[in-house]
Coordinates of C-alpha atoms in Angstrom, one line a residue:
Chain A
M1 CA 58.9 2.2 -5.1
K2 CA 56.1 -0.5 -5.7
A3 CA 55.5 -0.8 -2.0
S4 CA 57.8 1.6 0.0
S5 CA 59.0 -1.3 2.3
N6 CA 62.1 -1.9 4.3
L7 CA 62.7 -4.5 2.1
E8 CA 62.1 -3.4 -0.6
K9 CA 64.6 0.8 -0.3
V10 CA 66.7 -2.0 1.7
L11 CA 67.1 -4.0 -1.6
T12 CA 66.9 -0.8 -4.8
A13 CA 69.4 0.5 -2.2
G14 CA 71.3 -2.7 -3.1
Q15 CA 72.0 -3.3 0.3
F16 CA 72.4 -7.4 0.9
A17 CA 69.0 -7.6 2.7
V18 CA 68.0 -9.9 5.9
T19 CA 65.4 -11.2 6.7
G20 CA 64.3 -13.4 10.0
E21 CA 61.7 -15.5 10.9
I22 CA 58.9 -15.6 13.2
G23 CA 56.8 -18.5 13.8
P24 CA 53.3 -17.7 16.1
P25 CA 52.8 -19.2 18.7
K26 CA 49.8 -22.5 19.3
S27 CA 47.6 -20.4 21.7
V28 CA 46.8 -16.5 22.1
D29 CA 49.8 -16.0 23.4
A30 CA 50.7 -12.2 22.2
Q31 CA 53.6 -11.7 24.2
L32 CA 55.2 -14.7 23.1
I33 CA 54.6 -12.4 19.0
R34 CA 56.2 -9.4 20.9
D35 CA 59.3 -11.0 23.0
K36 CA 60.1 -12.6 19.0
A37 CA 59.8 -9.5 17.0
R38 CA 62.4 -7.6 19.9
L39 CA 64.9 -9.9 19.1
L40 CA 64.8 -9.9 16.1
R41 CA 64.3 -5.6 15.8
G42 CA 67.2 -3.8 14.0
V43 CA 68.7 -7.2 13.0
V44 CA 66.3 -7.8 10.2
D45 CA 65.6 -5.6 7.1
A46 CA 62.1 -7.2 8.0
A47 CA 61.2 -11.1 9.8
N48 CA 58.6 -13.4 7.2
I49 CA 55.5 -14.7 9.7
T50 CA 55.1 -18.5 9.1
D51 CA 50.9 -19.0 7.9
N52 CA 50.9 -22.0 10.1
Q53 CA 53.2 -24.2 8.7
T54 CA 53.6 -28.1 8.4
A55 CA 49.7 -27.4 8.6
I56 CA 49.6 -26.7 11.7
V57 CA 46.9 -24.7 13.4
R58 CA 48.6 -21.6 14.7
V59 CA 48.0 -17.4 15.5
C60 CA 47.3 -16.5 12.2
S61 CA 49.6 -14.5 10.2
M62 CA 48.4 -11.5 9.3
A63 CA 47.4 -11.1 13.1
A64 CA 51.4 -11.8 14.0
A65 CA 52.1 -10.0 11.3
K66 CA 50.1 -7.2 12.8
I67 CA 50.8 -7.4 16.3
V68 CA 54.8 -7.5 14.7
L69 CA 54.8 -4.5 12.9
E70 CA 53.2 -2.7 16.2
D71 CA 56.8 -3.6 17.3
G72 CA 59.0 -1.6 15.1
V73 CA 59.7 -5.1 12.8
E74 CA 58.1 -4.9 9.5
P75 CA 56.6 -8.4 8.3
V76 CA 56.3 -10.5 5.9
M77 CA 52.9 -12.1 5.2
Q78 CA 53.3 -15.5 4.2
M79 CA 50.1 -16.3 2.2
T80 CA 49.6 -19.8 1.5
C81 CA 47.2 -20.8 -1.3
R82 CA 46.8 -24.4 0.8
D83 CA 43.9 -22.3 3.2
R84 CA 42.4 -20.0 1.0
N85 CA 40.6 -19.2 -2.6
R86 CA 40.9 -16.4 -4.6
I87 CA 38.2 -14.9 -2.6
A88 CA 40.2 -15.3 0.7
L89 CA 43.2 -14.3 -0.7
Q90 CA 42.7 -11.4 -2.1
S91 CA 40.8 -10.0 0.5
D92 CA 43.3 -10.8 3.1
I93 CA 45.9 -9.0 0.3
L94 CA 43.3 -6.0 0.6
G95 CA 43.6 -6.3 5.3
A96 CA 46.7 -6.5 5.3
A97 CA 47.5 -3.9 3.0
A98 CA 44.8 -1.0 4.8
L99 CA 46.8 -2.7 8.3
G100 CA 49.6 -1.5 6.2
I101 CA 51.7 -4.4 6.2
K102 CA 53.7 -4.5 2.8
N103 CA 55.9 -7.2 2.0
I104 CA 53.4 -10.4 1.2
L105 CA 55.1 -14.5 0.2
C106 CA 53.1 -16.4 -2.1
L107 CA 53.1 -19.6 -1.3
S108 CA 51.7 -23.6 -1.8
G109 CA 51.8 -24.6 1.8
D110 CA 52.6 -28.1 3.4
H111 CA 50.0 -30.1 2.5
Q112 CA 47.1 -30.6 4.4
T113 CA 47.5 -34.3 5.7
L114 CA 51.8 -33.2 7.2
G115 CA 49.9 -31.6 9.8
N116 CA 47.1 -31.6 12.2
Q117 CA 44.3 -31.6 10.9
P118 CA 44.9 -33.8 8.3
D119 CA 41.3 -35.0 7.8
A120 CA 40.9 -31.0 5.9
K121 CA 40.1 -29.9 2.7
G122 CA 42.4 -28.2 1.4
A123 CA 40.9 -25.1 -0.5
Y124 CA 44.1 -25.5 -3.5
D125 CA 42.1 -23.1 -6.0
I126 CA 44.8 -21.4 -7.4
D127 CA 48.6 -22.8 -7.1
S128 CA 51.1 -20.4 -6.1
I129 CA 52.9 -18.6 -9.3
Q130 CA 49.0 -17.7 -10.3
F131 CA 48.8 -16.5 -6.9
V132 CA 52.2 -14.0 -7.3
R133 CA 49.8 -12.7 -10.7
V134 CA 46.9 -12.6 -9.1
A135 CA 48.4 -9.9 -6.3
V136 CA 51.4 -8.5 -8.8
R137 CA 48.1 -7.6 -10.7
M138 CA 46.8 -6.1 -7.9
R139 CA 48.7 -3.7 -7.2
N140 CA 49.9 -2.1 -10.8
E141 CA 46.5 -2.1 -11.8
G142 CA 44.1 -1.9 -8.9
K143 CA 42.0 -4.5 -9.8
L144 CA 41.1 -7.8 -8.4
L145 CA 41.2 -10.9 -10.9
C146 CA 37.3 -10.6 -12.7
G147 CA 38.8 -7.3 -13.4
E148 CA 37.4 -5.0 -10.7
E149 CA 38.4 -1.7 -9.6
L150 CA 40.4 -1.5 -5.5
R151 CA 37.9 1.7 -5.6
N152 CA 35.4 2.5 -3.2
T153 CA 32.4 3.7 -6.3
K154 CA 33.5 4.0 -9.3
K155 CA 34.7 7.8 -9.1
A156 CA 36.2 7.4 -6.0
D157 CA 40.5 7.4 -5.8
L158 CA 42.1 4.1 -7.3
L159 CA 43.3 2.4 -4.4
P160 CA 46.0 -0.7 -4.6
P161 CA 47.2 -2.6 -2.4
R162 CA 51.2 -1.7 -1.6
I163 CA 52.8 -4.8 -1.9
F164 CA 55.8 -5.6 -2.2
V165 CA 55.0 -9.5 -3.5
G166 CA 58.1 -12.7 -2.6
A167 CA 58.0 -15.9 -3.4
A168 CA 59.8 -19.4 -2.6
A169 CA 61.7 -21.4 -4.4
N170 CA 63.7 -24.9 -3.9
P171 CA 67.1 -25.7 -5.6
F172 CA 67.9 -29.0 -3.8
A173 CA 64.5 -31.3 -5.3
P174 CA 65.1 -32.4 -8.5
P175 CA 66.1 -32.0 -11.6
L176 CA 67.1 -29.2 -11.7
D177 CA 66.0 -28.6 -14.8
F178 CA 62.5 -28.0 -14.1
R179 CA 63.5 -25.6 -10.6
I180 CA 65.3 -23.1 -12.9
L181 CA 61.9 -23.3 -15.7
R182 CA 59.7 -22.1 -12.6
L183 CA 62.0 -19.8 -11.2
A184 CA 61.8 -17.5 -13.9
K185 CA 57.9 -18.6 -14.0
K186 CA 57.7 -17.2 -10.9
V187 CA 58.9 -13.7 -12.0
A188 CA 57.5 -13.9 -15.5
A189 CA 54.6 -13.9 -13.4
G190 CA 56.1 -10.6 -11.8
A191 CA 57.9 -11.7 -8.2
D192 CA 60.0 -9.1 -6.8
F193 CA 62.0 -11.4 -4.2
I194 CA 62.5 -14.9 -3.5
Q195 CA 63.7 -16.6 -0.3
T196 CA 65.2 -20.2 -1.7
Q197 CA 64.9 -23.2 0.5
T198 CA 67.3 -22.7 3.5
I199 CA 70.8 -23.8 2.0
F200 CA 72.6 -26.7 4.2
D201 CA 74.0 -28.2 0.2
M202 CA 75.7 -25.3 -0.9
N203 CA 77.6 -27.2 -3.8
L204 CA 73.8 -27.7 -5.5
F205 CA 72.9 -24.2 -3.8
K206 CA 76.1 -23.1 -6.4
R207 CA 74.3 -25.3 -9.4
W208 CA 71.5 -23.8 -9.1
L209 CA 72.6 -20.5 -8.5
G210 CA 74.8 -21.3 -11.5
K211 CA 72.1 -21.8 -13.8
I212 CA 69.7 -18.3 -12.3
V213 CA 72.2 -16.5 -12.7
D214 CA 73.2 -17.8 -16.7
A215 CA 69.3 -17.5 -17.1
G216 CA 69.6 -13.8 -16.6
L217 CA 67.5 -14.6 -13.4
H218 CA 68.9 -13.1 -11.3
E219 CA 68.8 -9.4 -12.6
K220 CA 65.2 -9.7 -12.6
V221 CA 63.8 -10.5 -9.4
A222 CA 65.8 -10.7 -6.1
I223 CA 66.6 -13.8 -4.5
L224 CA 67.3 -14.2 -1.1
G225 CA 69.5 -17.5 -0.2
G226 CA 68.1 -19.3 3.2
V227 CA 70.1 -19.9 5.7
M228 CA 69.6 -21.8 9.2
P229 CA 71.6 -21.9 12.4
V230 CA 70.2 -25.6 14.1
K231 CA 71.2 -26.7 17.7
S232 CA 72.2 -30.7 16.6
H233 CA 72.9 -33.1 14.3
K234 CA 69.8 -34.3 15.6
A235 CA 67.8 -31.3 13.6
L236 CA 69.2 -31.6 10.7
T237 CA 69.1 -35.5 11.1
Y238 CA 65.0 -35.0 11.7
M239 CA 66.0 -32.4 8.9
K240 CA 66.3 -34.6 5.9
E241 CA 63.9 -37.7 7.0
S242 CA 60.9 -35.8 7.6
V243 CA 61.2 -32.8 5.9
A244 CA 60.2 -32.3 1.8
G245 CA 62.3 -30.7 -0.3
M246 CA 65.3 -30.5 1.5
S247 CA 69.3 -31.7 1.1
I248 CA 71.4 -31.7 4.1
P249 CA 75.3 -33.5 3.1
D250 CA 76.1 -36.3 5.6
E251 CA 79.9 -34.7 6.1
L252 CA 77.4 -31.6 7.4
I253 CA 75.7 -34.0 10.0
K254 CA 79.4 -35.9 11.6
R255 CA 80.4 -32.7 11.9
M256 CA 77.7 -31.4 13.9
E257 CA 77.8 -34.5 15.5
Q258 CA 81.3 -34.3 16.8
A259 CA 81.4 -31.3 18.2
S260 CA 82.0 -30.3 22.0
D261 CA 78.7 -28.0 22.0
P262 CA 76.8 -28.6 19.1
K263 CA 74.3 -24.4 19.7
E264 CA 78.7 -23.9 18.9
E265 CA 78.9 -25.3 15.6
G266 CA 75.4 -24.4 15.0
V267 CA 75.7 -21.4 14.9
K268 CA 79.4 -21.3 13.3
V269 CA 78.2 -23.7 10.2
C270 CA 75.7 -20.7 9.2
V271 CA 77.9 -18.3 9.7
E272 CA 80.0 -19.4 7.6
L273 CA 77.4 -20.8 5.1
I274 CA 76.4 -16.7 5.3
Q275 CA 80.1 -15.6 4.5
Q276 CA 79.8 -17.4 1.2
L277 CA 77.0 -17.0 0.4
R278 CA 77.5 -13.7 0.6
E279 CA 80.6 -13.9 -2.3
L280 CA 78.4 -15.6 -4.7
T281 CA 76.9 -13.8 -7.7
G282 CA 73.6 -13.1 -8.4
L283 CA 72.3 -13.2 -4.7
R284 CA 71.4 -10.5 -3.0
G285 CA 70.6 -11.0 0.5
V286 CA 69.8 -13.5 3.5
H287 CA 66.4 -14.9 4.6
I288 CA 67.2 -16.3 8.0
S289 CA 65.0 -18.8 9.9
T290 CA 65.2 -20.9 13.2
V291 CA 63.1 -23.4 14.3
E292 CA 62.2 -22.1 17.5
W293 CA 65.0 -20.5 18.3
E294 CA 64.6 -16.8 16.7
S295 CA 66.9 -15.5 20.0
I296 CA 70.5 -17.1 18.4
I297 CA 68.6 -14.8 14.7
P298 CA 71.1 -11.0 16.4
E299 CA 73.6 -13.7 17.3
V300 CA 74.0 -14.7 14.1
A301 CA 73.6 -11.3 12.1
K302 CA 76.5 -9.9 13.9
R303 CA 78.9 -12.5 13.2
A304 CA 78.2 -12.8 10.0
G305 CA 79.2 -9.2 9.7
L306 CA 75.4 -7.8 8.7
L307 CA 74.6 -5.8 11.9
P308 CA 74.4 -2.8 11.7
R309 CA 70.5 -3.3 9.2
P310 CA 69.9 0.1 7.4
A311 CA 68.5 2.2 9.7
P312 CA 63.9 1.8 8.9
G313 CA 62.7 4.0 6.8
E314 CA 66.1 4.8 5.5
S315 CA 65.5 7.0 2.4
S316 CA 67.4 5.4 -0.5
P317 CA 69.2 6.8 -3.8
S318 CA 65.1 5.6 -6.4
E319 CA 63.1 6.5 -3.8
T320 CA 64.5 10.3 -3.8
L321 CA 64.1 9.9 -7.8
S322 CA 60.7 8.5 -8.1
A323 CA 60.0 10.7 -5.2
Chain B
M1 CA 35.6 -47.0 -15.3
I2 CA 34.8 -46.2 -12.1
V3 CA 36.1 -47.7 -8.7
A4 CA 34.9 -48.4 -5.4
T5 CA 35.6 -50.5 -2.8
R6 CA 33.7 -52.7 -0.6
K7 CA 32.1 -51.6 3.1
N8 CA 33.2 -53.6 6.8
V9 CA 29.9 -56.3 6.9
R10 CA 29.8 -54.3 10.3
E11 CA 29.0 -51.2 9.6
L12 CA 26.6 -52.7 7.6
K13 CA 24.7 -55.3 9.5
Q14 CA 24.1 -52.5 11.9
L15 CA 23.1 -49.9 9.2
L16 CA 20.9 -53.4 8.0
A17 CA 19.6 -53.9 12.0
P18 CA 16.1 -53.0 11.8
Y19 CA 14.5 -55.5 8.6
Q20 CA 14.2 -58.2 7.7
R21 CA 14.1 -59.2 4.0
I22 CA 17.6 -57.8 3.2
A23 CA 18.4 -57.0 -1.1
V24 CA 22.0 -57.0 -1.3
L25 CA 21.7 -55.9 -5.8
G26 CA 25.3 -56.0 -7.4
C27 CA 26.2 -53.9 -10.5
G28 CA 27.4 -55.5 -13.6
T29 CA 29.8 -52.4 -14.8
C30 CA 32.5 -50.7 -13.8
V31 CA 32.4 -52.3 -10.1
T32 CA 32.5 -55.6 -11.6
V33 CA 36.2 -54.5 -13.2
C34 CA 37.1 -53.2 -10.1
L35 CA 35.8 -56.8 -8.3
A36 CA 33.8 -54.2 -5.6
G37 CA 30.3 -55.1 -6.0
G38 CA 29.7 -57.3 -9.3
E39 CA 27.8 -60.6 -9.2
R40 CA 29.9 -62.1 -7.0
E41 CA 31.2 -59.3 -4.4
A42 CA 26.7 -59.1 -4.1
G43 CA 26.8 -63.0 -3.0
M44 CA 29.8 -63.2 -1.2
M45 CA 28.3 -60.4 0.7
A46 CA 24.8 -61.7 2.0
S47 CA 26.0 -64.8 2.6
A48 CA 28.2 -63.0 4.3
L49 CA 25.4 -61.1 5.4
R50 CA 23.7 -64.0 7.0
M51 CA 26.3 -65.4 8.6
A52 CA 26.6 -62.1 10.7
S53 CA 22.8 -61.5 11.7
R54 CA 23.4 -65.9 12.8
L55 CA 26.1 -64.7 14.6
D56 CA 23.7 -62.6 17.2
G57 CA 20.7 -65.0 16.7
V58 CA 19.1 -63.4 14.4
E59 CA 17.4 -64.7 11.3
K60 CA 17.4 -62.9 8.1
D61 CA 16.2 -63.3 4.7
I62 CA 19.2 -61.6 2.4
R63 CA 19.0 -62.3 -1.1
D64 CA 21.9 -61.0 -3.8
L65 CA 20.3 -60.7 -7.3
T66 CA 22.4 -58.1 -10.1
I67 CA 21.8 -56.3 -12.9
E68 CA 23.9 -54.4 -16.0
R69 CA 24.2 -51.6 -15.4
Q70 CA 22.0 -49.6 -11.9
C71 CA 22.2 -46.2 -13.0
D72 CA 20.3 -47.3 -15.5
D73 CA 16.0 -47.4 -15.0
A74 CA 16.1 -49.4 -18.2
F75 CA 18.2 -52.1 -16.4
I76 CA 16.2 -51.9 -13.1
D77 CA 13.3 -52.9 -14.3
E78 CA 14.5 -56.4 -15.0
A79 CA 14.4 -56.6 -10.9
W80 CA 11.4 -54.7 -9.9
K81 CA 9.5 -57.6 -8.4
S82 CA 12.4 -59.1 -6.1
L83 CA 13.6 -55.5 -5.4
D84 CA 9.9 -54.5 -4.5
E85 CA 9.7 -57.1 -2.4
A86 CA 13.2 -56.6 -0.5
D87 CA 12.5 -54.5 3.6
A88 CA 15.6 -52.6 2.2
I89 CA 18.4 -52.5 -0.8
L90 CA 21.5 -52.5 -0.1
S91 CA 23.7 -51.7 -3.9
L92 CA 26.3 -52.3 -3.9
A93 CA 26.9 -49.9 -7.4
C94 CA 28.4 -46.3 -7.2
G95 CA 27.0 -43.1 -5.5
A96 CA 24.8 -43.3 -9.1
G97 CA 23.4 -46.6 -8.1
V98 CA 22.5 -46.0 -5.5
Q99 CA 20.3 -42.9 -5.7
A100 CA 19.5 -43.7 -9.2
L101 CA 17.5 -47.7 -7.0
A102 CA 16.8 -44.5 -4.0
H103 CA 14.8 -42.6 -6.9
R104 CA 13.0 -45.6 -8.2
F105 CA 11.9 -46.6 -4.8
P106 CA 10.6 -43.7 -3.2
G107 CA 9.6 -45.4 0.2
K108 CA 12.5 -47.9 0.7
P109 CA 15.2 -47.9 2.1
V110 CA 18.2 -48.3 0.0
F111 CA 22.3 -48.3 1.4
P112 CA 25.7 -48.5 -0.5
G113 CA 27.1 -51.8 0.0
V114 CA 30.7 -50.2 -1.6
D115 CA 32.6 -47.0 -1.3
T116 CA 33.0 -44.8 -3.7
Q117 CA 36.0 -43.0 -4.4
F118 CA 37.4 -42.0 -7.5
I119 CA 37.0 -42.0 -11.7
G120 CA 40.6 -44.4 -12.9
I121 CA 42.1 -47.8 -13.3
L122 CA 43.4 -51.1 -13.0
E123 CA 47.3 -50.1 -12.7
E124 CA 48.5 -53.8 -12.2
Q125 CA 46.5 -57.0 -10.3
G126 CA 44.9 -55.9 -8.1
I127 CA 45.8 -52.4 -7.8
W128 CA 43.6 -49.6 -9.1
A129 CA 45.1 -45.9 -9.3
E130 CA 43.1 -42.6 -9.3
K131 CA 43.5 -40.4 -12.8
C132 CA 40.1 -38.1 -12.9
I133 CA 38.1 -36.6 -10.5
A134 CA 36.1 -35.0 -13.2
C135 CA 36.1 -31.5 -13.0
G136 CA 34.3 -30.6 -16.4
H137 CA 37.1 -28.7 -19.1
C138 CA 39.5 -31.1 -19.6
R139 CA 43.0 -29.5 -19.9
I140 CA 45.4 -31.9 -19.8
G141 CA 46.3 -31.6 -23.5
S142 CA 48.4 -29.7 -22.5
Y143 CA 50.7 -31.6 -20.3
G144 CA 51.1 -34.4 -21.9
A145 CA 47.6 -36.5 -21.1
I146 CA 48.4 -36.1 -17.2
C147 CA 46.1 -35.1 -15.0
P148 CA 47.2 -31.9 -12.6
V149 CA 45.0 -31.5 -10.9
T150 CA 43.7 -35.5 -10.1
R151 CA 47.3 -36.8 -9.2
C152 CA 49.2 -33.9 -8.1
A153 CA 47.5 -33.3 -4.3
K154 CA 47.7 -29.7 -4.6
H155 CA 46.1 -29.5 -7.8
I156 CA 49.1 -27.0 -9.0
L157 CA 48.5 -25.9 -12.5
N158 CA 52.4 -24.7 -12.1
G159 CA 53.5 -27.3 -10.7
P160 CA 56.2 -28.8 -9.1
C161 CA 55.4 -27.7 -5.5
G162 CA 59.0 -27.1 -3.2
G163 CA 57.9 -30.6 -1.9
S164 CA 58.2 -32.7 -4.8
H165 CA 61.7 -34.5 -4.3
D166 CA 63.3 -37.2 -6.2
G167 CA 59.8 -37.5 -8.5
K168 CA 57.8 -38.8 -5.4
C169 CA 54.8 -36.6 -3.8
E170 CA 55.4 -34.9 0.1
V171 CA 51.4 -36.1 0.4
N172 CA 53.1 -40.2 0.5
P173 CA 57.0 -40.9 -1.0
D174 CA 55.4 -44.1 -2.9
T175 CA 53.1 -41.6 -4.9
D176 CA 55.0 -40.6 -8.0
C177 CA 55.4 -36.2 -8.5
A178 CA 52.8 -35.5 -11.1
W179 CA 54.4 -32.8 -12.6
Q180 CA 57.9 -35.3 -13.2
L181 CA 55.3 -36.9 -15.2
I182 CA 55.1 -34.2 -16.6
Y183 CA 57.8 -33.0 -17.0
D184 CA 59.0 -36.5 -18.3
R185 CA 56.6 -36.9 -21.2
L186 CA 56.4 -33.7 -21.8
K187 CA 60.1 -34.6 -23.0
A188 CA 60.0 -37.4 -24.5
I189 CA 56.3 -35.8 -27.2
G190 CA 59.0 -32.8 -27.6
E191 CA 56.4 -31.0 -26.0
E192 CA 58.8 -29.3 -23.5
Y193 CA 58.0 -25.8 -24.1
R194 CA 54.5 -26.7 -23.2
M195 CA 56.0 -26.1 -19.5
E196 CA 56.5 -22.8 -19.9
E197 CA 53.8 -21.1 -20.3
I198 CA 51.9 -20.0 -16.8
A199 CA 48.2 -21.7 -16.8
P200 CA 46.1 -19.8 -16.3
L201 CA 43.8 -20.0 -13.5
A202 CA 40.8 -23.6 -13.4
D203 CA 37.8 -22.5 -14.1
W204 CA 35.7 -25.2 -11.3
S205 CA 32.2 -23.3 -11.4
L206 CA 32.3 -26.2 -13.9
S207 CA 33.1 -29.1 -11.7
N208 CA 30.9 -30.1 -8.3
E209 CA 32.4 -26.8 -6.8
G210 CA 30.2 -24.8 -9.0
G211 CA 27.3 -26.6 -7.5
C212 CA 25.3 -30.1 -8.9
R213 CA 26.1 -30.3 -12.6
K214 CA 23.2 -31.5 -15.5
I215 CA 23.7 -31.7 -19.0
I216 CA 20.6 -31.0 -21.4
R217 CA 21.2 -31.8 -24.8
E218 CA 18.7 -31.2 -26.9
D219 CA 19.2 -33.0 -29.4
Q220 CA 18.6 -36.0 -27.4
R221 CA 15.8 -34.7 -26.1
I222 CA 12.8 -36.6 -27.5

């Protein structure tokens, strides 16, 4: 085991993994984070904690991840290269590992001009692929980027961060060939798992996944397909028009628009998507995110037949082998 | 070339309010080519400032002149007398020219009359585009001679990011995604294999991030 995180155990055991997502608040409301964590406890194997998503200032992902962890949900701490140079990225990995956080997701980050601090200077010291490589090297070799070892004194034990390293992939932004190539680079950099951009366009996703499988990449990295229950057709239209890198079929928008109970329809659509995704070769799990609707994740997971989840800490065959 | 844009008269009028004799100094090089601070613009700026002052009931002695290059002492010398007579100098050169003047006239206020924007090219009549941020270590040979450090908003060396869509940048849908351009060009020149290599981290210490740079060439020293 690389990190012995719950997510790693579930994936290593060959089970279909489920991750959720918690967006930290725009205030110091720790209780809100706890409430969201409790909703997801026992429902997901791990929950992503977003990192100032869409470049809007919120509680930092490390603090929120720690709060979530205390409430019995394993966090996947998202980390963008937008706000941290290589010093901060490495330091935050050490800090996260010291706090017991075992999964990170390495991202470029939405550009700062798109958020609520458009005058900000972005860090963008290294890119997400380079970041994956740095994080993996810290774990595998116990070394910082500069080559220095992670030990307190020369004679002390090496203390590398035991982290499971993830990255994102966008199957929906052409050119497709390029997307495959870039995923291959993330795999070569050492990514353990990949979470995809939210899937609404199943045809486009299948085309992407087919190419991934042809390239054999699905055997080298665990790919989790992103899904999102939406409350209305307006949410879809908004995403189609305003969110970078999304593909949303018009038929889906129409279906949501014509539904008598749009929220129920949104859940149905999401459950159907998950069921289709489970049938696909090359997918090892799903990542369920929402826009401020974490409370629906248990319902989606239940109706998609994803419950119960393996108990946290449940040992897997490969862990027994490596022990 | 260095591309600049003109500052507005209102801002400059405020900056120059305390001074009576003002020299508006154009520069005959980059800012002339990008139509921001050459002889023509210096003349226009001087008369605009004169008119603006006159509207406030203040008569000022505002004269314009232009030298070949403000970033070069030899050319500054040519205009030494006129500049020395002024209470303040409004330089229409890039930031380098403004600072060269300030260095040459230690006791005289010097103000920038343009906003220096970038190193770039004239793409079409009236359209200038940034091409280089002078990072100190040019690697565009690996990117089909298209600079991702300058032209990707996230300076990504292994792009594109997830926000690239239909060849456009997430920051501005009118801006081409640098990585789409790199991809297309590498394909066109038969160097797609370069896309497969993980590009190493940038050494920002070679750029302005490492502190203000100075180049010393011993072979050129006297």
